[in-house]
Backbone as CSV, one residue per row, in Angstrom:
resi,resn,N_x,N_y,N_z,CA_x,CA_y,CA_z,C_x,C_y,C_z
1,MET,114.172,139.260,115.124,115.089,139.295,113.904,114.501,138.653,112.660
2,GLY,114.513,139.348,111.375,113.992,138.840,110.435,114.755,137.970,109.629
3,GLN,114.268,137.220,108.717,115.019,136.091,108.136,116.221,136.933,107.082
4,GLU,115.749,138.080,106.684,116.684,138.740,105.767,117.998,139.164,106.545
5,ASN,118.013,139.003,107.947,119.500,139.109,108.457,120.226,137.810,108.305
6,ASN,119.610,136.830,108.046,120.505,135.480,107.627,120.601,134.977,106.505
7,TYR,119.549,135.261,105.634,119.301,134.619,104.132,119.094,135.713,103.224
8,SER,119.305,135.191,102.142,119.165,136.335,101.022,117.480,135.667,100.221
9,THR,117.345,134.244,100.405,116.155,133.828,100.273,115.707,132.770,101.073
10,TRP,114.479,132.568,101.232,113.954,131.352,102.372,112.298,131.305,102.009
11,VAL,112.011,130.118,102.798,110.794,129.734,102.673,109.941,129.889,104.159
12,GLU,108.891,130.516,104.109,108.235,130.569,105.362,106.881,129.532,105.250
13,ILE,106.846,128.676,106.396,105.524,127.827,106.214,104.666,128.253,107.364
14,ASP,103.284,128.393,107.159,102.266,128.752,107.842,101.444,127.395,108.599
15,LEU,101.702,127.137,109.545,101.092,125.895,110.198,99.668,126.190,110.351
16,SER,99.198,127.054,110.636,97.816,127.613,110.918,96.997,127.156,109.626
17,ALA,97.693,127.510,108.501,96.931,127.265,107.162,96.961,125.341,107.047
18,ILE,97.827,124.923,107.295,97.595,123.653,107.577,96.400,122.976,108.366
19,GLU,96.540,123.470,109.353,95.427,123.190,110.536,94.263,123.352,109.974
20,ASP,93.720,124.469,109.430,92.672,125.134,109.092,92.103,124.222,107.820
21,ASN,93.113,123.869,106.961,92.544,123.323,105.670,92.269,121.837,106.295
22,VAL,92.850,121.170,106.952,92.645,119.782,107.289,91.093,119.917,108.123
23,ARG,90.984,121.071,108.876,89.642,121.135,109.650,88.464,121.480,108.867
24,TYR,88.788,121.953,107.887,87.286,122.419,106.736,87.049,120.994,106.078
25,VAL,88.064,120.129,105.693,87.916,118.846,105.115,87.314,117.959,106.258
26,ARG,87.940,118.021,107.439,87.184,116.949,108.275,85.777,117.361,108.675
27,GLU,85.363,118.644,108.737,84.207,119.083,109.008,83.126,119.008,107.983
28,LEU,83.511,119.111,106.935,82.960,119.023,105.470,82.469,117.574,105.234
29,SER,83.344,116.573,105.376,83.133,115.207,105.102,82.516,114.513,106.400
30,GLY,82.705,114.692,107.457,82.374,113.988,108.669,83.066,112.701,108.826
31,VAL,84.116,112.114,108.297,84.891,111.083,108.357,86.141,111.239,108.768
32,GLN,87.185,110.333,109.139,88.612,110.457,109.241,89.253,111.059,108.318
33,VAL,90.410,111.623,108.481,91.195,112.312,107.625,92.583,111.706,107.809
34,MET,93.175,111.257,106.484,94.615,110.950,106.510,95.359,112.063,106.078
35,ALA,96.355,112.479,106.750,97.272,113.642,106.361,98.425,113.037,105.375
36,THR,98.449,113.098,104.340,99.521,112.925,103.239,100.642,113.449,103.386
37,VAL,101.861,113.181,104.263,102.892,113.775,104.221,104.162,113.148,103.744
38,LYS,103.967,112.678,102.704,105.125,111.917,101.927,105.928,112.951,101.467
39,ALA,107.314,112.638,100.994,108.089,113.516,100.582,108.413,114.712,101.292
40,ASN,108.665,114.610,102.609,108.864,115.792,103.405,107.678,116.608,103.544
41,ALA,106.719,116.084,103.446,105.411,116.716,103.560,105.414,117.959,102.318
42,TYR,105.568,117.047,101.116,105.579,117.933,100.060,106.428,119.021,100.063
43,GLY,107.716,118.830,100.916,108.769,119.946,100.885,108.381,121.004,101.685
44,HIS,107.184,120.741,102.523,106.813,121.730,103.709,107.287,121.535,105.142
45,GLY,108.004,120.253,105.376,108.716,119.977,106.465,107.906,118.871,107.260
46,VAL,108.081,117.733,107.235,107.278,116.824,107.804,106.851,116.561,109.212
47,LEU,107.735,116.888,110.208,107.178,116.684,111.510,106.215,117.868,111.742
48,PRO,106.682,119.050,111.355,105.823,120.069,112.012,104.450,120.355,111.293
49,VAL,104.300,120.041,109.987,103.222,119.756,109.210,102.511,118.428,109.638
50,ALA,102.881,117.413,110.089,102.047,116.237,110.785,101.497,116.683,111.864
51,ARG,102.384,117.318,112.819,101.719,117.630,114.140,100.506,118.657,113.664
52,ALA,100.646,119.685,112.965,99.612,120.647,112.713,98.379,119.935,112.154
53,ALA,98.487,119.028,111.019,97.681,118.191,110.723,96.698,117.318,111.772
54,LEU,97.485,116.870,112.573,96.620,116.185,113.510,96.015,117.175,114.741
55,GLN,96.772,118.204,114.848,95.853,119.374,115.565,94.620,119.873,114.829
56,GLY,94.620,120.020,113.873,93.489,120.297,112.616,92.314,119.217,112.540
57,GLY,92.591,118.072,113.154,91.607,117.042,113.247,92.031,115.527,112.408
58,ALA,93.239,115.715,111.857,93.481,114.399,111.047,93.673,113.255,112.129
59,THR,93.463,112.050,111.726,93.500,111.032,112.829,94.861,109.842,112.423
60,TRP,95.246,109.927,111.004,96.017,109.379,110.177,97.180,109.961,109.486
61,CYS,98.295,109.453,109.307,99.473,110.225,108.473,99.534,109.240,107.265
62,GLY,99.765,109.416,106.334,100.045,108.659,104.988,101.445,108.970,104.309
63,VAL,102.319,108.137,104.280,103.709,108.266,103.755,104.068,107.248,102.663
64,ALA,105.002,107.655,101.960,105.280,106.527,100.867,106.254,105.633,101.186
65,ARG,107.114,105.981,102.020,108.384,104.786,102.250,108.313,104.494,103.739
66,ILE,108.861,103.326,103.826,108.996,102.806,105.579,110.018,103.953,106.388
67,GLU,110.881,104.363,105.712,111.871,105.412,106.344,110.958,106.491,106.901
68,GLU,110.297,107.081,106.234,109.299,108.167,106.747,108.484,107.913,107.758
69,ALA,107.904,106.557,107.831,106.972,106.146,108.996,107.788,106.086,110.053
70,LEU,108.988,105.555,110.195,110.012,105.266,111.182,110.374,106.820,111.627
71,GLU,110.645,107.820,110.780,110.929,109.161,111.303,109.934,109.744,111.969
72,LEU,108.581,109.652,111.855,107.591,110.060,112.472,107.451,109.472,113.648
73,GLN,107.756,107.924,113.820,107.637,107.377,115.121,108.791,107.821,116.003
74,ASP,109.832,107.906,115.662,111.144,108.310,116.234,110.821,109.564,116.902
75,ALA,110.124,110.711,116.316,109.881,112.013,116.771,108.647,111.864,117.642
76,GLY,108.145,110.811,117.918,107.229,110.819,118.632,105.741,110.973,118.544
77,LEU,105.632,110.850,117.150,104.155,111.235,116.662,103.136,110.160,117.109
78,ASP,101.995,110.256,117.600,101.333,109.138,118.110,99.902,109.053,117.477
79,CYS,100.030,108.396,116.206,98.845,108.219,115.282,99.220,107.317,114.639
80,PRO,98.111,106.422,114.229,98.443,105.393,112.776,98.999,105.970,111.824
81,ILE,100.048,104.917,111.129,100.573,105.734,109.880,100.514,104.254,109.002
82,LEU,100.129,104.718,107.600,100.104,103.953,106.307,101.028,104.151,105.541
83,VAL,101.961,103.213,105.057,103.113,103.271,104.048,102.115,103.178,102.941
84,LEU,102.300,104.031,101.696,101.309,103.832,100.885,102.094,103.005,99.739
85,GLY,103.283,102.938,99.691,104.080,102.098,98.769,104.597,100.845,98.944
86,TYR,105.700,100.595,98.466,106.237,99.373,98.570,107.187,99.254,99.971
87,ILE,107.387,98.373,100.445,108.294,98.111,101.636,109.178,96.935,101.172
88,PRO,110.506,96.992,101.272,111.265,96.032,100.833,111.269,95.022,101.776
89,ALA,111.562,93.603,101.477,111.167,92.647,102.380,112.155,92.617,103.423
90,GLY,113.379,93.569,103.423,114.200,93.416,104.695,113.762,94.277,105.590
91,ARG,112.573,95.467,105.282,112.161,96.335,106.072,110.516,95.769,106.673
92,LEU,110.236,94.692,106.402,109.030,94.311,106.619,108.997,94.032,108.269
93,PRO,110.403,93.308,108.627,110.017,93.318,110.326,109.874,94.820,111.030
94,ASP,110.663,95.595,110.564,110.501,96.885,111.371,109.173,97.213,111.152
95,ALA,108.623,97.153,110.025,106.933,97.609,110.181,106.165,97.074,110.757
96,ILE,106.266,95.622,111.067,105.348,94.926,111.988,105.777,95.172,113.262
97,LYS,106.744,95.311,113.730,107.279,95.488,115.172,106.827,96.761,115.601
98,GLN,106.870,97.769,114.553,106.387,98.948,115.031,105.114,99.239,114.612
99,GLU,104.127,98.393,114.296,102.838,98.466,114.062,102.439,99.479,112.905
100,ILE,103.264,99.557,112.220,102.950,100.512,111.049,102.215,99.829,109.846
101,SER,101.356,100.476,109.590,100.182,99.596,108.724,100.715,99.735,106.891
102,MET,100.677,98.507,106.536,101.216,98.141,105.173,100.402,98.150,103.984
103,THR,100.576,98.734,102.861,99.839,98.286,101.744,100.296,96.981,101.163
104,VAL,99.347,96.405,100.728,99.517,95.120,100.070,98.693,94.792,98.785
105,TRP,99.307,93.946,97.729,98.497,93.891,96.535,98.770,92.517,95.995
106,GLY,99.428,91.670,96.670,99.697,90.361,95.912,99.806,89.291,97.074
107,HIS,99.661,88.014,96.735,99.593,86.913,97.498,101.179,86.694,98.438
108,GLU,102.183,86.863,97.483,103.580,86.701,97.887,103.673,87.551,98.802
109,GLN,103.420,89.001,98.782,103.407,90.040,99.943,102.779,89.472,101.250
110,VAL,101.573,89.085,101.053,100.758,88.781,102.299,101.527,87.496,102.925
111,LYS,102.148,86.509,102.119,102.608,85.232,102.644,103.815,85.747,103.614
112,MET,104.838,86.384,103.067,105.701,86.765,103.406,105.504,87.538,104.734
113,VAL,104.704,88.551,104.597,104.240,89.121,105.884,103.782,88.173,107.217
114,SER,103.088,87.375,106.691,102.408,86.245,107.771,103.738,85.393,108.441
115,GLU,104.572,84.964,107.426,105.638,84.264,107.952,106.769,84.987,108.640
116,LEU,106.937,86.277,108.530,107.712,86.987,109.216,107.286,87.405,110.649
117,ARG,106.121,87.524,110.903,105.669,87.801,112.072,105.846,87.116,113.353
118,GLU,106.117,87.350,114.297,106.525,86.730,115.468,105.413,85.916,116.055
119,LYS,105.543,84.717,116.338,104.447,83.914,116.738,103.899,84.643,118.211
120,GLY,102.743,84.628,118.467,102.164,85.175,119.279,102.457,86.752,119.670
121,GLY,103.081,87.322,118.672,103.283,88.805,118.742,102.116,89.495,118.312
122,ILE,102.215,91.024,117.884,101.308,91.671,117.524,101.005,91.492,115.996
123,PRO,99.437,91.408,115.669,99.363,91.130,114.252,99.648,92.381,113.364
124,ALA,100.279,91.914,112.256,100.665,92.689,111.155,99.543,93.467,110.501
125,ARG,99.503,94.761,110.307,98.185,95.356,109.873,98.535,95.842,108.426
126,LEU,97.419,95.284,107.549,97.633,95.481,106.074,96.433,96.232,105.719
127,HIS,96.583,96.886,104.433,95.646,97.772,103.767,95.778,97.153,102.101
128,LEU,94.685,96.656,102.037,94.511,95.860,100.457,94.233,97.023,99.313
129,LYS,95.200,97.484,98.509,95.057,98.429,97.647,94.356,97.544,96.347
130,VAL,93.404,98.278,95.631,92.793,97.477,94.357,93.162,98.585,93.395
131,ASP,93.837,98.212,92.278,93.789,99.125,90.984,92.432,98.934,90.240
132,THR,91.591,100.152,90.463,90.377,100.261,89.540,90.508,100.934,88.120
133,GLY,91.890,101.603,88.123,91.971,102.378,86.959,93.142,103.266,86.928
134,MET,93.618,103.503,88.099,95.080,104.242,87.821,96.211,103.685,87.273
135,GLY,96.198,102.580,87.304,97.517,101.748,86.589,98.676,101.707,87.284
136,ARG,98.705,101.818,88.543,99.874,101.859,89.336,100.002,100.740,90.445
137,LEU,100.313,100.858,91.541,100.282,99.557,92.686,98.742,99.244,92.904
138,GLY,98.603,98.062,93.030,97.329,97.586,93.402,96.712,96.304,92.774
139,CYS,95.918,95.496,93.300,95.639,94.209,92.734,94.448,94.472,91.622
140,PRO,94.384,93.490,90.729,93.131,93.718,89.822,91.911,93.787,90.440
141,PRO,90.904,94.189,90.085,89.585,94.131,90.875,89.401,92.558,90.799
142,GLU,89.469,91.901,89.979,89.078,90.408,89.793,89.598,89.553,91.091
143,THR,90.894,90.171,91.324,91.585,89.390,92.347,91.538,89.823,93.944
144,ALA,90.601,91.024,94.357,90.601,91.620,95.425,89.909,90.841,96.465
145,VAL,89.032,90.226,96.013,87.982,89.338,96.953,88.520,88.140,97.448
146,PRO,89.350,87.161,96.450,90.136,86.129,96.579,91.356,86.464,97.693
147,LEU,91.862,87.308,97.332,92.877,88.077,98.170,92.813,88.544,99.628
148,ALA,91.422,88.985,99.806,90.940,89.133,101.004,90.620,87.926,101.845
149,GLU,90.064,86.969,101.141,89.629,85.759,101.701,91.012,85.098,102.149
150,TYR,92.504,85.119,101.350,93.470,84.589,101.789,94.124,85.279,103.118
151,ILE,94.026,86.624,103.064,94.192,87.111,104.350,93.692,86.707,105.397
152,SER,92.388,86.487,105.403,91.585,85.986,106.394,92.144,84.668,107.119
153,GLU,92.578,83.935,106.070,92.821,82.626,106.282,94.374,82.354,106.997
154,LEU,95.170,83.539,107.094,96.669,83.442,107.485,96.699,84.010,108.997
155,PRO,97.458,83.207,109.929,97.561,83.498,111.269,98.327,84.983,111.182
156,GLY,98.244,85.930,112.076,98.787,86.881,112.814,98.679,88.004,111.642
157,ILE,97.809,88.085,110.840,97.801,89.243,110.146,96.290,89.864,110.122
158,LEU,96.392,91.081,110.179,94.881,91.863,110.566,94.802,92.688,108.983
159,LEU,93.534,92.370,108.281,93.072,93.294,107.182,92.370,94.287,107.773
160,GLU,93.173,95.475,107.957,92.716,96.873,108.550,91.863,97.625,107.477
161,GLY,92.246,97.553,106.263,91.846,98.467,105.481,91.724,98.054,103.995
162,ILE,91.074,98.761,103.121,91.151,98.342,101.804,90.852,99.745,101.206
163,PHE,91.584,100.018,99.930,91.393,101.186,99.219,91.836,101.295,97.715
164,THR,91.294,102.267,97.193,91.647,102.439,95.679,92.167,103.909,95.599
165,HIS,92.802,104.269,94.207,93.073,105.617,94.057,92.429,106.345,92.814
166,PHE,91.888,107.355,92.900,91.244,107.976,91.519,92.195,108.606,90.833
167,ALA,92.227,108.158,89.274,93.083,108.780,88.204,92.539,110.055,87.979
168,ARG,91.436,110.495,87.821,91.146,111.680,87.270,90.116,112.278,88.004
169,ALA,90.080,111.991,89.130,89.043,113.102,90.227,89.303,114.550,89.937
170,ASP,90.330,115.127,89.427,90.416,116.724,89.477,90.286,117.156,88.059
171,GLU,89.479,116.188,87.198,88.657,116.657,86.258,87.360,117.012,86.131
172,LEU,86.712,117.677,85.241,85.091,117.993,85.277,84.736,116.863,84.576
173,ASP,85.066,115.997,84.108,84.435,114.809,83.321,84.651,113.902,84.436
174,SER,83.588,113.511,84.984,83.538,112.608,86.280,83.317,110.944,85.561
175,SER,83.268,110.764,84.407,82.928,109.302,84.040,83.930,108.185,84.609
176,THR,85.317,108.601,84.306,86.351,107.611,84.767,86.350,107.592,86.144
177,SER,85.856,108.436,87.183,85.990,108.444,88.551,84.732,107.652,88.839
178,ASP,83.735,107.893,88.113,82.315,107.162,88.412,82.644,105.574,88.309
179,HIS,83.170,105.239,87.050,83.672,103.881,86.666,84.355,103.325,87.826
180,GLN,85.617,103.866,88.053,86.416,103.448,89.460,85.577,103.167,90.725
181,GLU,84.745,104.155,90.709,83.936,103.924,92.046,82.840,102.870,92.119
182,GLU,82.104,102.628,90.955,81.466,101.473,90.740,82.195,100.060,91.063
183,ILE,83.328,100.181,90.318,84.084,98.848,90.481,84.545,98.756,91.902
184,PHE,84.756,99.813,92.640,85.308,99.525,94.040,84.177,98.988,94.947
185,ARG,82.894,99.939,94.650,81.904,99.544,95.462,81.444,98.003,95.346
186,THR,81.441,97.561,94.025,81.145,96.050,93.687,82.072,95.303,94.746
187,ILE,83.286,95.415,94.760,84.041,94.730,95.533,83.828,94.747,97.310
188,ILE,83.629,96.326,97.690,83.152,96.339,99.175,81.725,95.655,99.353
189,PHE,80.781,95.639,98.500,79.650,94.718,98.862,79.803,93.541,98.746
190,GLU,80.555,92.755,97.920,80.878,91.177,98.094,81.666,90.894,99.239
191,LEU,82.543,91.602,99.656,83.401,91.543,100.942,82.366,91.665,102.260
192,GLN,81.548,92.532,102.164,80.582,92.634,103.438,79.737,91.350,103.323
193,GLU,79.302,91.015,102.223,78.340,89.832,101.877,79.150,88.716,102.534
194,ARG,80.422,88.452,102.556,81.077,87.392,102.958,81.710,87.572,104.469
195,GLY,81.333,88.699,104.898,82.006,89.010,106.436,83.414,89.557,106.406
196,LEU,83.941,89.823,105.171,85.376,90.169,104.990,85.717,91.685,104.872
197,LYS,84.615,92.356,105.039,84.995,93.719,104.937,85.614,94.249,106.086
198,PRO,86.748,94.937,105.701,87.518,95.523,106.628,86.952,97.052,107.536
199,PRO,87.655,97.326,108.694,87.064,98.361,109.236,87.299,99.680,108.653
200,LEU,88.375,99.851,107.672,88.487,100.943,106.873,88.603,100.947,105.630
201,VAL,87.542,101.642,104.778,87.538,101.860,103.633,88.002,103.237,103.199
202,HIS,88.597,103.377,102.254,89.163,104.429,101.664,89.449,104.774,100.220
203,ALA,89.147,105.918,99.740,89.424,105.928,98.138,89.647,107.576,97.782
204,ALA,88.954,108.561,98.465,89.053,109.996,98.240,90.424,110.683,98.330
205,ASN,90.779,111.169,97.249,92.366,111.808,97.434,91.650,113.340,97.520
206,SER,92.547,114.222,97.405,92.317,115.941,97.484,90.985,116.158,96.854
207,ALA,91.122,115.869,95.433,90.096,116.339,94.453,88.745,115.799,95.058
208,ALA,88.684,114.366,95.140,87.482,113.651,95.643,87.084,114.226,96.974
209,SER,88.121,114.612,97.686,87.576,114.678,99.301,86.609,116.124,98.976
210,LEU,87.042,117.035,98.140,86.341,118.307,97.870,85.216,118.296,96.966
211,THR,84.917,117.497,96.104,83.846,117.240,95.086,82.891,115.841,95.003
212,ARG,83.297,114.945,95.727,82.650,113.763,95.684,82.398,113.001,96.968
213,PRO,81.413,113.430,97.561,80.653,112.815,98.812,80.653,111.460,98.880
214,SER,80.480,110.743,97.599,80.003,109.511,97.603,81.187,108.734,97.640
215,ALA,82.109,109.340,97.747,83.659,108.337,97.950,84.166,108.797,99.090
216,TYR,83.350,109.109,99.996,84.037,109.492,101.574,84.216,108.309,102.291
217,PHE,83.516,107.403,102.284,83.527,106.281,103.015,83.924,106.411,104.485
218,ASP,85.257,105.566,104.837,85.437,105.771,106.216,86.613,106.635,106.648
219,LEU,87.155,107.006,105.226,88.636,107.792,105.628,88.951,108.490,104.397
220,LEU,89.642,109.851,104.282,89.731,110.684,103.037,91.536,110.570,103.310
221,ARG,91.863,110.459,102.004,93.482,110.575,101.959,93.606,112.210,101.545
222,LEU,93.889,112.947,102.272,94.172,114.635,101.924,95.511,114.837,101.519
223,GLY,96.121,115.211,100.456,97.344,115.597,99.888,97.534,117.130,99.598
224,ILE,97.587,117.288,98.380,97.777,118.553,97.981,96.790,119.570,98.394
225,ALA,95.773,119.484,98.794,94.559,120.365,99.242,94.859,120.732,100.510
226,MET,95.803,119.873,101.337,95.886,120.172,102.699,96.959,121.534,102.759
227,TYR,97.922,121.427,101.634,98.967,122.551,101.791,98.479,123.980,100.989
228,GLY,97.079,123.868,100.846,96.226,125.062,100.180,96.497,125.266,98.867
229,LEU,96.828,124.094,98.077,97.267,124.239,96.571,95.944,123.671,96.042
230,HIS,95.922,123.897,94.611,94.522,123.445,93.998,95.025,121.907,93.377
231,PRO,93.994,121.096,93.391,94.132,119.657,92.724,94.448,120.049,91.218
232,SER,94.019,120.939,90.488,93.788,121.210,89.411,93.171,122.495,89.240
233,PRO,93.316,123.229,87.970,92.652,124.255,87.571,90.963,124.191,87.770
234,GLU,90.594,122.980,87.095,89.438,122.591,86.775,88.461,122.211,88.188
235,ARG,89.550,121.859,89.282,89.230,121.671,90.715,89.719,122.411,91.786
236,PRO,89.486,123.662,91.819,90.280,124.483,92.673,89.962,124.124,94.206
237,ALA,90.986,124.193,95.143,90.539,124.313,96.652,89.530,125.373,96.642
238,PRO,88.620,125.278,97.970,87.866,126.262,98.488,88.420,127.641,98.317
239,ALA,87.824,128.700,98.296,88.335,129.997,98.709,88.755,130.285,99.898
240,SER,88.311,129.483,100.995,88.742,129.675,102.144,90.314,129.004,102.548
241,PHE,90.648,128.104,101.904,91.938,127.643,101.904,93.165,128.585,101.674
242,ARG,94.034,128.425,102.400,95.224,129.254,102.394,96.657,128.400,101.909
243,PRO,97.119,128.932,101.117,98.622,127.999,100.887,99.332,128.013,102.067
244,ALA,100.153,127.002,102.303,100.630,127.133,103.835,102.231,127.827,103.442
245,LEU,102.874,127.667,102.155,104.072,128.026,101.930,104.314,129.383,101.251
246,THR,105.299,130.254,101.770,105.569,131.505,100.985,106.988,131.543,100.756
247,TRP,107.444,131.655,99.648,108.939,131.813,99.308,109.370,133.244,99.165
248,LYS,110.509,133.566,99.924,110.514,135.028,99.886,112.294,135.350,99.673
249,SER,112.188,136.457,98.985,113.656,136.583,98.618,114.139,138.144,98.617
250,LEU,114.992,138.314,99.058,115.591,139.891,98.889,115.999,140.218,97.291
251,LEU,115.683,141.445,97.115,116.402,142.105,96.014,117.681,142.588,96.360
252,SER,118.557,141.950,95.563,120.046,142.168,95.990,120.577,143.452,95.449
253,GLN,120.063,143.616,94.125,120.840,144.684,93.425,120.066,145.368,92.220
254,VAL,119.707,146.902,92.259,119.176,147.230,91.110,120.182,148.175,90.473
255,LYS,120.352,147.955,89.059,121.246,148.603,88.054,120.527,148.976,86.870
256,VAL,120.877,150.220,86.272,120.498,150.366,84.936,122.111,150.395,84.148
257,LEU,121.711,149.868,83.005,122.712,149.448,81.729,122.398,150.258,80.758
258,PRO,123.406,150.754,79.815,123.183,151.323,78.729,122.400,150.487,77.672
259,ALA,121.599,151.211,76.781,121.202,150.456,75.831,122.071,149.422,74.898
260,GLY,121.806,148.486,74.588,122.668,147.559,73.866,123.640,146.793,74.645
261,SER,123.574,146.749,75.849,124.537,145.836,76.683,123.954,144.561,77.023
262,GLY,124.907,143.477,76.858,124.501,142.272,77.118,124.534,141.829,78.383
263,VAL,123.801,140.881,78.749,123.341,140.461,80.162,123.618,138.962,80.335
264,SER,124.428,138.595,81.272,124.748,137.295,81.608,125.553,136.345,80.725
265,TYR,125.653,135.048,80.782,126.421,134.443,79.920,125.869,134.262,78.483
266,GLY,126.959,134.468,77.631,126.667,134.538,76.193,125.872,135.690,75.699
267,HIS,125.612,136.666,76.555,124.729,137.773,76.275,123.494,137.323,75.539
268,GLU,122.951,136.252,75.922,121.588,135.836,75.497,120.514,137.298,75.577
269,TYR,120.702,137.985,76.596,119.643,139.032,76.501,120.355,140.206,76.229
270,ILE,119.811,140.934,75.442,120.312,142.355,75.329,119.457,143.469,75.913
């Protein structure tokens, strides 16, 4: 039975497109892929999209809020999940207990997580976000190494990853992204010299995943391109990428009106 039997307008999601788009980037990069499924997978349906992405080779899921991470876990999704946004203090115990990876950028956050973790329990998993030029969440570059050292001294927490986010990777002019990557690489080098470099280093979003191999590191965060959409007109997705979403509607009526007739409220159209 077609959708037209039940609805006059509907959306169809091609999960094989999600799977194929992820597989392309996984094979192109040769590193792990985090499927970004925040906001109900950009409106595509979080659970089926997450499963399709994992089928295509993704090994992580990234979300914006703790509630999204818990929803995935409750549905039986078996993969590491990173909350890319802020987790309220009252929800930190849930994240720790459920082994959900958390984004941090300040000493107070880290201290709170360490104090909340149960003694002898599983370690809290942290990803340190560095603001190299996006201007959103993240610690200033000059505090990244001291903060990593602070994390290493506290009991019960694991610095699992460190990451940054490109502000203008979807533009042809790469100077801003070059500068951001240079800052980030300097931090990674210093952490490595001190024996503090975490297992997962990640920076590339969709645009950088398709155009910036130098930023692949250990993991890519694939967002808009996973859904078959272009990061920007200047940085289009590859020709083989397919949009996953199709919006369909039935034509309800066709009529011919006499010339000079007004249409709809206020007769704005004649």
